[in-house]
Short mmCIF file of C-alpha atoms in Angstrom, two decimals:
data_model
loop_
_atom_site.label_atom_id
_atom_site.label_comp_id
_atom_site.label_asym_id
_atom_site.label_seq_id
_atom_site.Cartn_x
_atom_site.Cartn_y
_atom_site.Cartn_z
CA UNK A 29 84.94 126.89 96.47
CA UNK A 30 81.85 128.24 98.09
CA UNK A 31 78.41 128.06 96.10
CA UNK A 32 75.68 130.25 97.37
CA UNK A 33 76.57 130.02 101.06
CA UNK A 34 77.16 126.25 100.61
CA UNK A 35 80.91 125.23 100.66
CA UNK A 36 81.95 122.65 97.65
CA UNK A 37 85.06 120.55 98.32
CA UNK A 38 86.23 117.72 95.79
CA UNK A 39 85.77 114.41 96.40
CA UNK A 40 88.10 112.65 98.14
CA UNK A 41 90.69 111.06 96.23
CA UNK A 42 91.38 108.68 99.24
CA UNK A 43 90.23 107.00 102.17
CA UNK A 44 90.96 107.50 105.80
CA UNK A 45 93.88 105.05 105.57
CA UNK A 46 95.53 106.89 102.73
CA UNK A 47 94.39 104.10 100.38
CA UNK A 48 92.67 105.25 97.54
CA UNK A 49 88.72 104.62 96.52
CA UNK A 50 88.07 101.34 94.45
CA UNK A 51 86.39 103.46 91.87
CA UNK A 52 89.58 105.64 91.16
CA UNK A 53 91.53 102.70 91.05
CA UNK A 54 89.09 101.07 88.15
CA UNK A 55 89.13 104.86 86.51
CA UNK A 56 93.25 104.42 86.03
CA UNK A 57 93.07 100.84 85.53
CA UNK A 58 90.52 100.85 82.92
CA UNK A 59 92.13 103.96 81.08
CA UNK A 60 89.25 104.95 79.48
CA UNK A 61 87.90 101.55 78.40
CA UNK A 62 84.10 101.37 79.78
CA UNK A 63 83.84 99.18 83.32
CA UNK A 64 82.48 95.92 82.58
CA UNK A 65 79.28 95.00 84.19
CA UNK A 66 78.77 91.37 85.63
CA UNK A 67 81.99 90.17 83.90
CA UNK A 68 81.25 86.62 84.82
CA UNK A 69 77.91 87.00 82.96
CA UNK A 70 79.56 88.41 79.42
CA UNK A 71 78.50 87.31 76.64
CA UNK A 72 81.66 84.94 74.25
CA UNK A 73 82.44 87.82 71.62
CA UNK A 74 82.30 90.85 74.72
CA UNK A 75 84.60 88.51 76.88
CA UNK A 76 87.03 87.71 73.98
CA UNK A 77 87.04 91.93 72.65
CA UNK A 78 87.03 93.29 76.33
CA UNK A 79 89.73 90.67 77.24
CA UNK A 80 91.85 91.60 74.21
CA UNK A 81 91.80 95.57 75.40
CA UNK A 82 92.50 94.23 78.92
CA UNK A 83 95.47 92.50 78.45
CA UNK A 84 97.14 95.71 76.78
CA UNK A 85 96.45 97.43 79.92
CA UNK A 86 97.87 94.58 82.12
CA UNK A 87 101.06 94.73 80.00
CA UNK A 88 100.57 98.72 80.71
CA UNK A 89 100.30 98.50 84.34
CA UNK A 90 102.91 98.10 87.06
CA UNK A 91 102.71 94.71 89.00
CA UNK A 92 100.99 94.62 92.54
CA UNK A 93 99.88 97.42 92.06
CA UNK A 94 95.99 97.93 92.68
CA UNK A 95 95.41 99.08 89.31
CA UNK A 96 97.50 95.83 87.82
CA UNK A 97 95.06 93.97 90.22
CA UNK A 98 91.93 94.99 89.55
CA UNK A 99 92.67 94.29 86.07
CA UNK A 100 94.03 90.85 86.50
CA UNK A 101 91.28 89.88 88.61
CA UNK A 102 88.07 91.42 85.48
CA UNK A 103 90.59 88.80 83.36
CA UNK A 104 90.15 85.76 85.53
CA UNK A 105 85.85 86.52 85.26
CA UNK A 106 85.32 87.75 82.34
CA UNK A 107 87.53 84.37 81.63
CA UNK A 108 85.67 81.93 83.79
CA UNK A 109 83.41 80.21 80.59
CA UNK A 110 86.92 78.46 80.04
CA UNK A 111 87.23 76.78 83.23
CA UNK A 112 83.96 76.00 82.89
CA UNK A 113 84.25 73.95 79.96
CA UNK A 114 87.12 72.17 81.03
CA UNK A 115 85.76 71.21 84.07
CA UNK A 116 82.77 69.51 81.88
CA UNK A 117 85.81 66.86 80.51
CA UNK A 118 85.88 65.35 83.94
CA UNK A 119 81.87 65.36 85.07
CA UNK A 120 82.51 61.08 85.23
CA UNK A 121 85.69 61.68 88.36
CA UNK A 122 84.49 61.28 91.96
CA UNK A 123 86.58 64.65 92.48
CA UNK A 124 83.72 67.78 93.53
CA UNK A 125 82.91 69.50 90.47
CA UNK A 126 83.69 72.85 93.04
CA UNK A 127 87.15 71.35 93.79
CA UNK A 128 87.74 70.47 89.71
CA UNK A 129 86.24 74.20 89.07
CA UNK A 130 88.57 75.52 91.95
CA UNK A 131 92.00 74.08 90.69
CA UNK A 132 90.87 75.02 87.58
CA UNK A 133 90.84 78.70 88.33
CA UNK A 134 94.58 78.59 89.26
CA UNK A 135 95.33 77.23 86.05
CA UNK A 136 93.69 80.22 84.38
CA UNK A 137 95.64 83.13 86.89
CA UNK A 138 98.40 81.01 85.88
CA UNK A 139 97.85 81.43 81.80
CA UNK A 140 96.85 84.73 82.38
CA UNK A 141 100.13 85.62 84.24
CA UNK A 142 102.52 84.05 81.37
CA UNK A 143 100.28 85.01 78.69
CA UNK A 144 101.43 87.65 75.67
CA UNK A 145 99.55 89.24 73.86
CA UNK A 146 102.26 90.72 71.21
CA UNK A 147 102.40 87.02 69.85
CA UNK A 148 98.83 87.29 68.18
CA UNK A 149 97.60 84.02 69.85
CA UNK A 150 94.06 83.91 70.37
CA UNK A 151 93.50 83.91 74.46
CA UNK A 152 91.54 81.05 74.93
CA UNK A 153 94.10 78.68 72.80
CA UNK A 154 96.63 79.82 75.15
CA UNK A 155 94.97 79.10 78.40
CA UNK A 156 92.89 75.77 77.78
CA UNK A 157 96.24 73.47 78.02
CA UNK A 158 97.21 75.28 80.86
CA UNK A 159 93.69 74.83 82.79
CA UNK A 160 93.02 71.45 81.83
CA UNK A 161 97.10 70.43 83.09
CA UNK A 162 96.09 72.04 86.26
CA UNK A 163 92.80 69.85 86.60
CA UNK A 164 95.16 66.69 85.60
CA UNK A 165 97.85 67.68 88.28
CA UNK A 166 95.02 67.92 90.92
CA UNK A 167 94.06 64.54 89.77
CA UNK A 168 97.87 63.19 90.19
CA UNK A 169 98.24 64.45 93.44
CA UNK A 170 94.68 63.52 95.13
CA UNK A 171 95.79 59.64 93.85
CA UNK A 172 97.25 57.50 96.65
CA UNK A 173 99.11 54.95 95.82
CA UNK A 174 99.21 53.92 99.73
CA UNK A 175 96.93 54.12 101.90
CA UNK A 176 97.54 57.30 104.38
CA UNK A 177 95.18 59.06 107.00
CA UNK A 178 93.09 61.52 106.22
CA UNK A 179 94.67 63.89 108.23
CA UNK A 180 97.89 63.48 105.66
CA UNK A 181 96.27 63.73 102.77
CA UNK A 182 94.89 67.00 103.13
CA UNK A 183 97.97 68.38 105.21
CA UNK A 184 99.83 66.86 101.87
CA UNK A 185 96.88 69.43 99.74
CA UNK A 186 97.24 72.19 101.96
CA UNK A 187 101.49 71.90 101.33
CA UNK A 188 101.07 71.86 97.74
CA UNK A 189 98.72 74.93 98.17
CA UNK A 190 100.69 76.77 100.28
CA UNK A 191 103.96 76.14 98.11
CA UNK A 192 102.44 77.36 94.69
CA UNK A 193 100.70 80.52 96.45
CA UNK A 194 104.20 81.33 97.91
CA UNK A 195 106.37 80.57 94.76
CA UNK A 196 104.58 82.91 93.27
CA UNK A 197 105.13 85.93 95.99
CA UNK A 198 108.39 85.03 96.73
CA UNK A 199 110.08 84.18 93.08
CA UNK A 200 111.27 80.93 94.90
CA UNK A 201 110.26 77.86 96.35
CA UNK A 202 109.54 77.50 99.92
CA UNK A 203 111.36 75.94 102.57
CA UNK A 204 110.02 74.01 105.58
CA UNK A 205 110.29 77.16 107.77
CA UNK A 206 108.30 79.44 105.59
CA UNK A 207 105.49 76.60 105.24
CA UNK A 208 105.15 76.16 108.75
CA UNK A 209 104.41 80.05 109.32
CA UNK A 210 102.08 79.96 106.53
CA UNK A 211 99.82 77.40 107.66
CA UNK A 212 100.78 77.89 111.23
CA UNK A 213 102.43 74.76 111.82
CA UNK A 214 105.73 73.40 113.33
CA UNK A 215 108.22 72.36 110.93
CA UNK A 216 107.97 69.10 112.65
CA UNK A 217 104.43 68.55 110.97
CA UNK A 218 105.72 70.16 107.65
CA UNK A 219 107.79 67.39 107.35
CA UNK A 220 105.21 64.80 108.52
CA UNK A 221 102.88 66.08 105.40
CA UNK A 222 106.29 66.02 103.27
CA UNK A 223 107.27 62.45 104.12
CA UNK A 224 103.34 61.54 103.18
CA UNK A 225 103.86 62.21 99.85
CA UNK A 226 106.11 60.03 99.59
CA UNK A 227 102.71 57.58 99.35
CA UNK A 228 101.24 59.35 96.02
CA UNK A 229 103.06 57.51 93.79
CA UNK A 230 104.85 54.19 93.94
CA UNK A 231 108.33 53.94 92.27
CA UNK A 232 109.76 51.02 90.14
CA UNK A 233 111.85 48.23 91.84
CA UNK A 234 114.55 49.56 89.69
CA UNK A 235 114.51 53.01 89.96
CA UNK A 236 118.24 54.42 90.56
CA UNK A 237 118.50 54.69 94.95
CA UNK A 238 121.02 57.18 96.30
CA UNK A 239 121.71 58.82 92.73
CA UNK A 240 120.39 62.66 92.30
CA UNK A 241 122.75 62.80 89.09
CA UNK A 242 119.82 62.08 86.34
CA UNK A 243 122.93 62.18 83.64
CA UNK A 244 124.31 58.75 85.59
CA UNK A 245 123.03 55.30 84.95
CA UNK A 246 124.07 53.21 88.65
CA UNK A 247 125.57 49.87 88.53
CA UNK A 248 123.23 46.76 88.80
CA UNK A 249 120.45 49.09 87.88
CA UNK A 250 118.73 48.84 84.02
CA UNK A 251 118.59 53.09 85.19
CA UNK A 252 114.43 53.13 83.72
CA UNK A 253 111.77 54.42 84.88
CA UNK A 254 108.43 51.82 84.65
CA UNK A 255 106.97 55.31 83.23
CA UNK A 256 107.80 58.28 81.85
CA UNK A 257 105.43 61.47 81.96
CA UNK A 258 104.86 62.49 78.01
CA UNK A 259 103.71 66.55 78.12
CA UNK A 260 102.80 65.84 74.74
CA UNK A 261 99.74 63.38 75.73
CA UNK A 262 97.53 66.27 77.55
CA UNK A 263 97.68 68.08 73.94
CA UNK A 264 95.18 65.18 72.69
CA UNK A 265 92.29 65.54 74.34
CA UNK A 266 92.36 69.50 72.82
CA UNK A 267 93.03 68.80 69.75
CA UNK A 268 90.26 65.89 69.70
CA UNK A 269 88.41 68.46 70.60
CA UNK A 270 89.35 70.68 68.00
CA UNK A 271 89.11 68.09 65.16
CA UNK A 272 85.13 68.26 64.45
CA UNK A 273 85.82 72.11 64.32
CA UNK A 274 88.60 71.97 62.54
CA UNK A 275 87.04 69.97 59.88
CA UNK A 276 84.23 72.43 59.20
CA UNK A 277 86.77 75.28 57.85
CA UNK A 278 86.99 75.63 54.11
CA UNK A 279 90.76 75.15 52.88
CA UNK A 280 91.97 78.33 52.61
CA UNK A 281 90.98 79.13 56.52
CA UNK A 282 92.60 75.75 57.66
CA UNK A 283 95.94 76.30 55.71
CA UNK A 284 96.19 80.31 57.42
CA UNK A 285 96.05 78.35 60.45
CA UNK A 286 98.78 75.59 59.79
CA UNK A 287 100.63 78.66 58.46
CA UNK A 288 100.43 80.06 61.40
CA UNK A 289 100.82 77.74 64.33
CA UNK A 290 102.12 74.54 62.25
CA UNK A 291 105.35 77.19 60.27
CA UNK A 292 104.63 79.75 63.00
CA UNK A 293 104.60 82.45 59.76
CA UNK A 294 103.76 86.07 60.95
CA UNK A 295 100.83 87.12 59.44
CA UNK A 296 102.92 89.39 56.77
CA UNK A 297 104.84 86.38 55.92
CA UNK A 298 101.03 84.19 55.59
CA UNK A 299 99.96 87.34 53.41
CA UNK A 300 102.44 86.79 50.86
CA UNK A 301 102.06 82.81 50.63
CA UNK A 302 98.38 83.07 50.24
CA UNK A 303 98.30 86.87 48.29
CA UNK A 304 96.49 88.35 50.98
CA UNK A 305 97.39 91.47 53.27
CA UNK A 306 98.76 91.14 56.41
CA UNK A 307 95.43 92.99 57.88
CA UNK A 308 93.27 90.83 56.45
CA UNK A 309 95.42 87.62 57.46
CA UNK A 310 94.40 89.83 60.75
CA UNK A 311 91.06 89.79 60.46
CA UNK A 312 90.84 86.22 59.36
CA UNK A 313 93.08 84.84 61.76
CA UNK A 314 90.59 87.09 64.61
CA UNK A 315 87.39 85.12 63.00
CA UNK A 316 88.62 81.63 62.66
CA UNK A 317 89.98 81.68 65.94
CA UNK A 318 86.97 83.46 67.29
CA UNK A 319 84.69 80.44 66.22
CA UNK A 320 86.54 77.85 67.67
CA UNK A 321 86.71 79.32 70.73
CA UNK A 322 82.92 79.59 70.74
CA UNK A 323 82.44 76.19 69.32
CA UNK A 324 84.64 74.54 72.21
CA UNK A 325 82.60 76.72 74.59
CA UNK A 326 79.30 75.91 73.42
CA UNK A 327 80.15 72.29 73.18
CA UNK A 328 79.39 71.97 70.05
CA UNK A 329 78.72 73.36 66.64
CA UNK A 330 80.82 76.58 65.49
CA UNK A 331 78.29 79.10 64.90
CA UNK A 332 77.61 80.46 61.32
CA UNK A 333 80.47 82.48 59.58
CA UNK A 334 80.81 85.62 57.31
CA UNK A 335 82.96 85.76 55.25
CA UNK A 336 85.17 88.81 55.44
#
């Protein structure tokens, strides 16, 4: 198009490399929801609505592509707060508050990668048991229960790293072979930092030896473990957490909530117990789970309701 004796061409939809400009990519990933500025920075209610619209577009979006990515990544900032304030549960461990913060993170790409949001659960509720299990892990596996050298240990880290990052490429876990190219090792040391672990955690005197069968009980064993990991026991430091919060609702707003994650009623089906609409079991679901969110963020108080 020629202007005056000026010649107008369009902007370029893509760079040199045929890869296309970051701000396109935000334009089709955003579909018409505003760009977020300083996501990290976002206020509670803008990172709970924006996140909400978000995940829709994840869902939307096809995976790896840049689009999918850019969107994935605004998540894990505008998300951040809840690492955050997990990380605060362990400010007593010798652990790096970085390193806690760090692991931390994973825990939250992880929620956000299984998370869905056609079940109605509020974000946060979703991804605090999975962050915090990720801080407890890093906790498990940093514990010796032999002394090893330093060298080991964090060759044993690195593994562990390496492994998760590539399980979640790949669909699958790693061999030795694929380790060793990742971290550009020999297979050789692989299995030196594999054989270390062996030193994490120490075993009971009469734990089954040379049995893989777990259905099997040997002879001249009592076939018991000295300890048995319970799932259920990282749900109580959340829901002591929960309880002071819990305990300021009025009745009706506690018993939409048993209703809903105790019977696991859809909201039409709460509606009808309590003679309310399934929109406004909706909206009160939105605020009640709204406050707690805020309250376990803020460390403290929930912040002053209205009534809808």
């Amino acid at each position: 198009m020629t202007i005056g004796r000026a010649t107008y061409a369009p902007a370029a939809r893509t760079r040199a490399d045929g890869r296309p400009h970051a701000a396109a990519v935000r334009r089709r990933a955003l579909g018409g929801l505003s760009e977020p500025e300083n996501p990290t920075e976002a206020t509670t209610d803008d990172a709970r609505t924006l996140s909400v619209a978000l995940f829709q577009r994840l869902v939307a979006l096809d995976e790896g592509s840049p689009e999918h990515a850019y969107v994935r990544n605004t998540l894990v900032e505008l998300n951040l707060s809840l690492v955050k304030f997990g990380a605060r549960r362990f400010r007593a461990r010798p652990e790096p508050m970085e390193d806690i913060v760090q692991v931390g993170t994973i825990g939250l790409i992880k929620a956000i990668d299984r998370f869905d949001p056609e079940r109605g659960v509020e974000f946060s509720a979703f991804a605090l048991p999975t962050i915090v299990g990720e801080m407890k892990r890093f906790f498990r596996d940093t514990g010796w229960a032999v002394r090893v050298p330093r060298r080991l240990q964090e060759l044993r880290i690195d593994l562990a790293k390496a492994s998760d990052a590539l399980e979640q490429r790949d669909g699958h876990r790693p061999d030795r072979a694929e380790l060793a190219e990742r971290l550009h090792l020999t297979p050789e040391e692989v299995a030196e930092g594999e054989l270390a672990a062996n030193a994490y955690t120490a075993s009971s005197l009469d734990a089954p030896i040379g049995d893989d069968d777990p259905g099997r009980t040997p002879s001249g064993t009592a076939g018991r473990r000295t300890a048995v990991e319970e799932p259920a026991y990282e749900l109580i430091d959340d829901l002591d957490s929960l309880r002071p919060l819990l305990a300021r609702l009025d009745t009706r707003d506690r018993l939409i909530l048993s209703l809903r994650f105790g019977e696991e009623l859809t909201q039409a089906e709460i509606g009808e117990r309590v003679g309310l609409s399934q929109m406004h079991v909706s909206r009160l679901l939105a605020r009640i789970l709204g406050e707690l969110r805020s309250g376990l963020l803020d460390d403290g108080a929930t912040a002053d309701r209205t009534p809808c």
